Amino acid sequence: MNHLKTFILLAAMTALFAGVGYLIGGATGMAIALLFAGGMNLFSYWNADKIVLKMYRAQPVDEQHPNAVVRNYVADVRQMARDAGLPQPQVAIIPNDQPNAFATGRNPENAAVCATTGLLDMLTREEVRGVMAHELAHVKNRDTLIMTVTATIAGAIAALANFALFFGGNDRERPGGIIGTIALMLLAPMAAGLVQMAISRGREYEADRVGAEIAGDPQALASALQKIDAYARRITNQTAERNPASGQMFIINPLAGRGADNLFSTHPATGNRVRALMELGAKMGMQSRARTPDLTQPRPAASFTTTGVPTTPNEPRGPWG
């Protein structure tokens, strides 16, 4: 089913490329756009994950890292991947204060999971395990290909539309005239809408369910989602703001602090996700632990420098050692 969805998505994206090309340069422009779209699709399949990792300045880490928090993070991801029967993914951290995480890669054999430094600072070890189990569920469900490709191609469509407006917006002789110009102005939100349709909310619910099973603790993920959602509204992710098409890759919308970005939300309401996880925990005989974060308290002190290179904490932090 995911392969079919990927094909449909790429076909729709290709059609948009062709339409923009026609409005810019007629039949010749459409042919050039089609060739460009075909090359972009092929390039995205093999390289989109590398582009996203580089975009967010993701830094690979392993069990030899000097920071105990990072060592535990890596060890937990690797242990859960083994338990889930998955190949070992690349494990990375992203130097960003906003707590968040995502997975990328065209298949489980070429997957990477990433957590921000903010996530590792603000969540307990059990909560981080729950979040990363959710990301491993995306890998297991083979969601990462469509998530990565859509982020790359939707961004390219928006860039092409902006290019057309900048260089051809005042040319009334080109195909489409002023109507074409207005149509081009709508292409960027249309691209965002396509991403929304491609990345169904049901996929997030399923990743929550499978992730809770991998970690063995639905309530840890529920608690983590509440914290991430609360702090994501207060801490800006500048890279995501500059590349909004990549926002659908994260466990919680990194653009949640800006109301306009929610018009094309790709994530279910956090409250609904928490309720589903709490119900799953109750079926497993677990006592309720999730609670609304108290945002009147100061944020946890960061154990990462502003350069994004972690330093060893001066004092232990509970289960993190």
C-alpha positions as a Python dict, from the first residue, in 0.01 Angstrom:
ca = {
    (1, 'M'): (0, 0, 0),
    (2, 'N'): (285, 241, 80),
    (3, 'H'): (443, 170, -259),
    (4, 'L'): (110, 254, -426),
    (5, 'K'): (78, 576, -226),
    (6, 'T'): (433, 671, -321),
    (7, 'F'): (356, 617, -691),
    (8, 'I'): (37, 826, -671),
    (9, 'L'): (218, 1103, -486),
    (10, 'L'): (506, 1119, -733),
    (11, 'A'): (260, 1121, -1025),
    (12, 'A'): (75, 1417, -872),
    (13, 'M'): (400, 1599, -803),
    (14, 'T'): (513, 1537, -1161),
    (15, 'A'): (186, 1680, -1292),
    (16, 'L'): (240, 1994, -1085),
    (17, 'F'): (591, 2031, -1223),
    (18, 'A'): (454, 1997, -1577),
    (19, 'G'): (182, 2256, -1511),
    (20, 'V'): (431, 2507, -1379),
    (21, 'G'): (657, 2441, -1675),
    (22, 'Y'): (371, 2505, -1919),
    (23, 'L'): (277, 2832, -1750),
    (24, 'I'): (639, 2943, -1763),
    (25, 'G'): (731, 2838, -2117),
    (26, 'G'): (445, 2665, -2297),
    (27, 'A'): (490, 2316, -2440),
    (28, 'T'): (869, 2344, -2437),
    (29, 'G'): (864, 2451, -2074),
    (30, 'M'): (635, 2163, -1987),
    (31, 'A'): (868, 1912, -2153),
    (32, 'I'): (1166, 2054, -1967),
    (33, 'A'): (972, 2042, -1640),
    (34, 'L'): (875, 1680, -1700),
    (35, 'L'): (1237, 1584, -1760),
    (36, 'F'): (1339, 1777, -1450),
    (37, 'A'): (1064, 1610, -1244),
    (38, 'G'): (1171, 1264, -1359),
    (39, 'G'): (1528, 1333, -1260),
    (40, 'M'): (1412, 1483, -929),
    (41, 'N'): (1203, 1175, -849),
    (42, 'L'): (1495, 943, -917),
    (43, 'F'): (1737, 1163, -723),
    (44, 'S'): (1497, 1191, -428),
    (45, 'Y'): (1454, 814, -402),
    (46, 'W'): (1827, 763, -352),
    (47, 'N'): (1931, 1084, -181),
    (48, 'A'): (1637, 1252, -3),
    (49, 'D'): (1734, 1106, 335),
    (50, 'K'): (2088, 1245, 303),
    (51, 'I'): (1948, 1586, 208),
    (52, 'V'): (1721, 1598, 513),
    (53, 'L'): (1997, 1487, 750),
    (54, 'K'): (2231, 1752, 612),
    (55, 'M'): (1956, 2016, 623),
    (56, 'Y'): (1909, 1961, 996),
    (57, 'R'): (2287, 1921, 1061),
    (58, 'A'): (2232, 1575, 1207),
    (59, 'Q'): (2542, 1434, 1380),
    (60, 'P'): (2587, 1054, 1391),
    (61, 'V'): (2655, 919, 1740),
    (62, 'D'): (2740, 580, 1890),
    (63, 'E'): (2795, 407, 2226),
    (64, 'Q'): (3143, 562, 2256),
    (65, 'H'): (3005, 916, 2291),
    (66, 'P'): (3142, 1106, 2595),
    (67, 'N'): (2793, 1210, 2711),
    (68, 'A'): (2613, 945, 2919),
    (69, 'V'): (2273, 1070, 2802),
    (70, 'V'): (2368, 1014, 2439),
    (71, 'R'): (2523, 674, 2513),
    (72, 'N'): (2200, 557, 2674),
    (73, 'Y'): (1999, 700, 2385),
    (74, 'V'): (2206, 505, 2132),
    (75, 'A'): (2199, 185, 2339),
    (76, 'D'): (1821, 202, 2379),
    (77, 'V'): (1762, 258, 2007),
    (78, 'R'): (1986, -33, 1913),
    (79, 'Q'): (1826, -264, 2170),
    (80, 'M'): (1471, -176, 2057),
    (81, 'A'): (1569, -223, 1690),
    (82, 'R'): (1696, -573, 1771),
    (83, 'D'): (1378, -655, 1963),
    (84, 'A'): (1168, -533, 1668),
    (85, 'G'): (1365, -747, 1422),
    (86, 'L'): (1499, -443, 1237),
    (87, 'P'): (1844, -378, 1088),
    (88, 'Q'): (2046, -138, 1303),
    (89, 'P'): (1963, 220, 1190),
    (90, 'Q'): (2201, 512, 1188),
    (91, 'V'): (2151, 704, 1514),
    (92, 'A'): (2198, 1082, 1516),
    (93, 'I'): (2134, 1394, 1719),
    (94, 'I'): (2021, 1733, 1586),
    (95, 'P'): (2151, 2052, 1751),
    (96, 'N'): (1815, 2218, 1817),
    (97, 'D'): (1649, 2331, 2141),
    (98, 'Q'): (1300, 2226, 2032),
    (99, 'P'): (1225, 1873, 2158),
    (100, 'N'): (1143, 1658, 1856),
    (101, 'A'): (1251, 1354, 1655),
    (102, 'F'): (1210, 1192, 1314),
    (103, 'A'): (1312, 891, 1107),
    (104, 'T'): (1425, 890, 745),
    (105, 'G'): (1553, 650, 478),
    (106, 'R'): (1415, 467, 175),
    (107, 'N'): (1394, 129, 355),
    (108, 'P'): (1480, -35, 690),
    (109, 'E'): (1827, -126, 561),
    (110, 'N'): (1907, 241, 496),
    (111, 'A'): (1722, 409, 784),
    (112, 'A'): (1830, 678, 1026),
    (113, 'V'): (1659, 798, 1345),
    (114, 'C'): (1727, 1143, 1487),
    (115, 'A'): (1650, 1316, 1816),
    (116, 'T'): (1709, 1682, 1890),
    (117, 'T'): (1930, 1791, 2176),
    (118, 'G'): (1619, 1954, 2323),
    (119, 'L'): (1444, 1616, 2332),
    (120, 'L'): (1731, 1451, 2519),
    (121, 'D'): (1747, 1742, 2765),
    (122, 'M'): (1378, 1767, 2850),
    (123, 'L'): (1255, 1406, 2857),
    (124, 'T'): (1325, 1117, 3090),
    (125, 'R'): (1498, 808, 2958),
    (126, 'E'): (1169, 616, 2944),
    (127, 'E'): (1004, 898, 2748),
    (128, 'V'): (1294, 915, 2501),
    (129, 'R'): (1263, 538, 2456),
    (130, 'G'): (895, 581, 2377),
    (131, 'V'): (963, 852, 2120),
    (132, 'M'): (1239, 656, 1946),
    (133, 'A'): (1023, 342, 1946),
    (134, 'H'): (764, 548, 1754),
    (135, 'E'): (1033, 640, 1499),
    (136, 'L'): (1143, 277, 1471),
    (137, 'A'): (778, 190, 1407),
    (138, 'H'): (783, 425, 1107),
    (139, 'V'): (1090, 236, 984),
    (140, 'K'): (923, -99, 1044),
    (141, 'N'): (605, 15, 866),
    (142, 'R'): (818, 147, 576),
    (143, 'D'): (673, 496, 614),
    (144, 'T'): (1010, 668, 588),
    (145, 'L'): (1040, 653, 209),
    (146, 'I'): (721, 842, 136),
    (147, 'M'): (785, 1087, 422),
    (148, 'T'): (1132, 1171, 296),
    (149, 'V'): (1047, 1190, -75),
    (150, 'T'): (743, 1410, -18),
    (151, 'A'): (944, 1653, 193),
    (152, 'T'): (1205, 1689, -81),
    (153, 'I'): (973, 1716, -383),
    (154, 'A'): (714, 1941, -217),
    (155, 'G'): (993, 2182, -131),
    (156, 'A'): (1114, 2172, -492),
    (157, 'I'): (766, 2249, -625),
    (158, 'A'): (734, 2550, -398),
    (159, 'A'): (1078, 2672, -512),
    (160, 'L'): (982, 2628, -878),
    (161, 'A'): (658, 2822, -827),
    (162, 'N'): (849, 3106, -659),
    (163, 'F'): (1098, 3104, -946),
    (164, 'A'): (816, 3137, -1198),
    (165, 'L'): (658, 3427, -1010),
    (166, 'F'): (989, 3609, -972),
    (167, 'F'): (1095, 3579, -1335),
    (168, 'G'): (763, 3566, -1517),
    (169, 'G'): (500, 3727, -1298),
    (170, 'N'): (474, 4043, -1512),
    (171, 'D'): (481, 3871, -1851),
    (172, 'R'): (124, 3872, -1977),
    (173, 'E'): (220, 3705, -2305),
    (174, 'R'): (322, 3375, -2152),
    (175, 'P'): (64, 3088, -2140),
    (176, 'G'): (-200, 3152, -1879),
    (177, 'G'): (-139, 3526, -1851),
    (178, 'I'): (-254, 3684, -1527),
    (179, 'I'): (-466, 3379, -1447),
    (180, 'G'): (-155, 3165, -1472),
    (181, 'T'): (25, 3398, -1237),
    (182, 'I'): (-253, 3368, -981),
    (183, 'A'): (-247, 2989, -1022),
    (184, 'L'): (126, 2989, -954),
    (185, 'M'): (70, 3185, -633),
    (186, 'L'): (-142, 2894, -511),
    (187, 'L'): (106, 2618, -594),
    (188, 'A'): (302, 2635, -269),
    (189, 'P'): (-4, 2570, -48),
    (190, 'M'): (-118, 2307, -298),
    (191, 'A'): (214, 2128, -247),
    (192, 'A'): (159, 2140, 126),
    (193, 'G'): (-189, 1997, 74),
    (194, 'L'): (-47, 1708, -128),
    (195, 'V'): (194, 1631, 151),
    (196, 'Q'): (-97, 1627, 394),
    (197, 'M'): (-291, 1383, 177),
    (198, 'A'): (13, 1160, 129),
    (199, 'I'): (100, 1144, 496),
    (200, 'S'): (-224, 1022, 650),
    (201, 'R'): (-300, 1078, 1013),
    (202, 'G'): (-372, 709, 1043),
    (203, 'R'): (0, 648, 983),
    (204, 'E'): (86, 843, 1300),
    (205, 'Y'): (-170, 653, 1509),
    (206, 'E'): (-32, 324, 1379),
    (207, 'A'): (326, 429, 1456),
    (208, 'D'): (214, 525, 1809),
    (209, 'R'): (59, 181, 1856),
    (210, 'V'): (351, -17, 1714),
    (211, 'G'): (602, 205, 1894),
    (212, 'A'): (424, 149, 2226),
    (213, 'E'): (453, -225, 2167),
    (214, 'I'): (823, -199, 2080),
    (215, 'A'): (903, 4, 2393),
    (216, 'G'): (655, -188, 2607),
    (217, 'D'): (529, 136, 2768),
    (218, 'P'): (245, 327, 2595),
    (219, 'Q'): (224, 579, 2878),
    (220, 'A'): (587, 684, 2840),
    (221, 'L'): (514, 782, 2480),
    (222, 'A'): (191, 955, 2587),
    (223, 'S'): (381, 1160, 2846),
    (224, 'A'): (652, 1243, 2592),
    (225, 'L'): (397, 1361, 2334),
    (226, 'Q'): (244, 1601, 2588),
    (227, 'K'): (583, 1751, 2673),
    (228, 'I'): (698, 1778, 2313),
    (229, 'D'): (372, 1939, 2202),
    (230, 'A'): (382, 2192, 2486),
    (231, 'Y'): (743, 2299, 2434),
    (232, 'A'): (727, 2291, 2052),
    (233, 'R'): (475, 2574, 2075),
    (234, 'R'): (725, 2783, 2273),
    (235, 'I'): (1054, 2701, 2097),
    (236, 'T'): (1102, 2785, 1730),
    (237, 'N'): (1269, 2535, 1498),
    (238, 'Q'): (1424, 2775, 1249),
    (239, 'T'): (1527, 2505, 1001),
    (240, 'A'): (1173, 2368, 989),
    (241, 'E'): (1032, 2720, 946),
    (242, 'R'): (1257, 2769, 642),
    (243, 'N'): (1163, 2425, 506),
    (244, 'P'): (799, 2369, 610),
    (245, 'A'): (754, 2070, 377),
    (246, 'S'): (986, 1872, 606),
    (247, 'G'): (765, 1932, 911),
    (248, 'Q'): (553, 1623, 842),
    (249, 'M'): (854, 1401, 918),
    (250, 'F'): (865, 1489, 1290),
    (251, 'I'): (676, 1313, 1570),
    (252, 'I'): (510, 1647, 1660),
    (253, 'N'): (457, 1932, 1412),
    (254, 'P'): (766, 2156, 1453),
    (255, 'L'): (562, 2447, 1312),
    (256, 'A'): (296, 2421, 1584),
    (257, 'G'): (381, 2763, 1723),
    (258, 'R'): (251, 2938, 1409),
    (259, 'G'): (-123, 2925, 1354),
    (260, 'A'): (-111, 2957, 975),
    (261, 'D'): (100, 2645, 945),
    (262, 'N'): (-176, 2438, 1102),
    (263, 'L'): (-406, 2488, 801),
    (264, 'F'): (-240, 2185, 640),
    (265, 'S'): (-157, 1988, 954),
    (266, 'T'): (-16, 1644, 889),
    (267, 'H'): (-38, 1531, 1253),
    (268, 'P'): (-337, 1415, 1456),
    (269, 'A'): (-432, 1620, 1760),
    (270, 'T'): (-193, 1534, 2043),
    (271, 'G'): (-479, 1491, 2287),
    (272, 'N'): (-633, 1221, 2069),
    (273, 'R'): (-300, 1040, 2041),
    (274, 'V'): (-252, 1054, 2418),
    (275, 'R'): (-600, 914, 2481),
    (276, 'A'): (-539, 625, 2241),
    (277, 'L'): (-209, 544, 2412),
    (278, 'M'): (-363, 564, 2759),
    (279, 'E'): (-636, 324, 2649),
    (280, 'L'): (-370, 88, 2518),
    (281, 'G'): (-185, 114, 2849),
    (282, 'A'): (-504, 37, 3041),
    (283, 'K'): (-555, -276, 2831),
    (284, 'M'): (-202, -377, 2927),
    (285, 'G'): (-290, -331, 3296),
    (286, 'M'): (-74, -21, 3347),
    (287, 'Q'): (-162, 250, 3599),
    (288, 'S'): (-206, 598, 3449),
    (289, 'R'): (110, 814, 3469),
    (290, 'A'): (72, 1071, 3191),
    (291, 'R'): (0, 1426, 3302),
    (292, 'T'): (-9, 1774, 3150),
    (293, 'P'): (336, 1942, 3165),
    (294, 'D'): (366, 2236, 3406),
    (295, 'L'): (496, 2514, 3180),
    (296, 'T'): (520, 2758, 3471),
    (297, 'Q'): (833, 2575, 3580),
    (298, 'P'): (1166, 2668, 3417),
    (299, 'R'): (1286, 2453, 3130),
    (300, 'P'): (1539, 2185, 3223),
    (301, 'A'): (1896, 2310, 3209),
    (302, 'A'): (2053, 2210, 2879),
    (303, 'S'): (2347, 1970, 2885),
    (304, 'F'): (2442, 2060, 2527),
    (305, 'T'): (2651, 2353, 2413),
    (306, 'T'): (2525, 2608, 2162),
    (307, 'T'): (2739, 2445, 1893),
    (308, 'G'): (2534, 2127, 1924),
    (309, 'V'): (2828, 1926, 2061),
    (310, 'P'): (2715, 1753, 2383),
    (311, 'T'): (2915, 1784, 2701),
    (312, 'T'): (2910, 1547, 2998),
    (313, 'P'): (2655, 1663, 3259),
    (314, 'N'): (2799, 1769, 3594),
    (315, 'E'): (2536, 1580, 3790),
    (316, 'P'): (2337, 1261, 3722),
    (317, 'R'): (1979, 1304, 3599),
    (318, 'G'): (1774, 1015, 3732),
    (319, 'P'): (1778, 710, 3504),
    (320, 'W'): (2018, 880, 3267),
    (321, 'G'): (2300, 825, 3514),
}
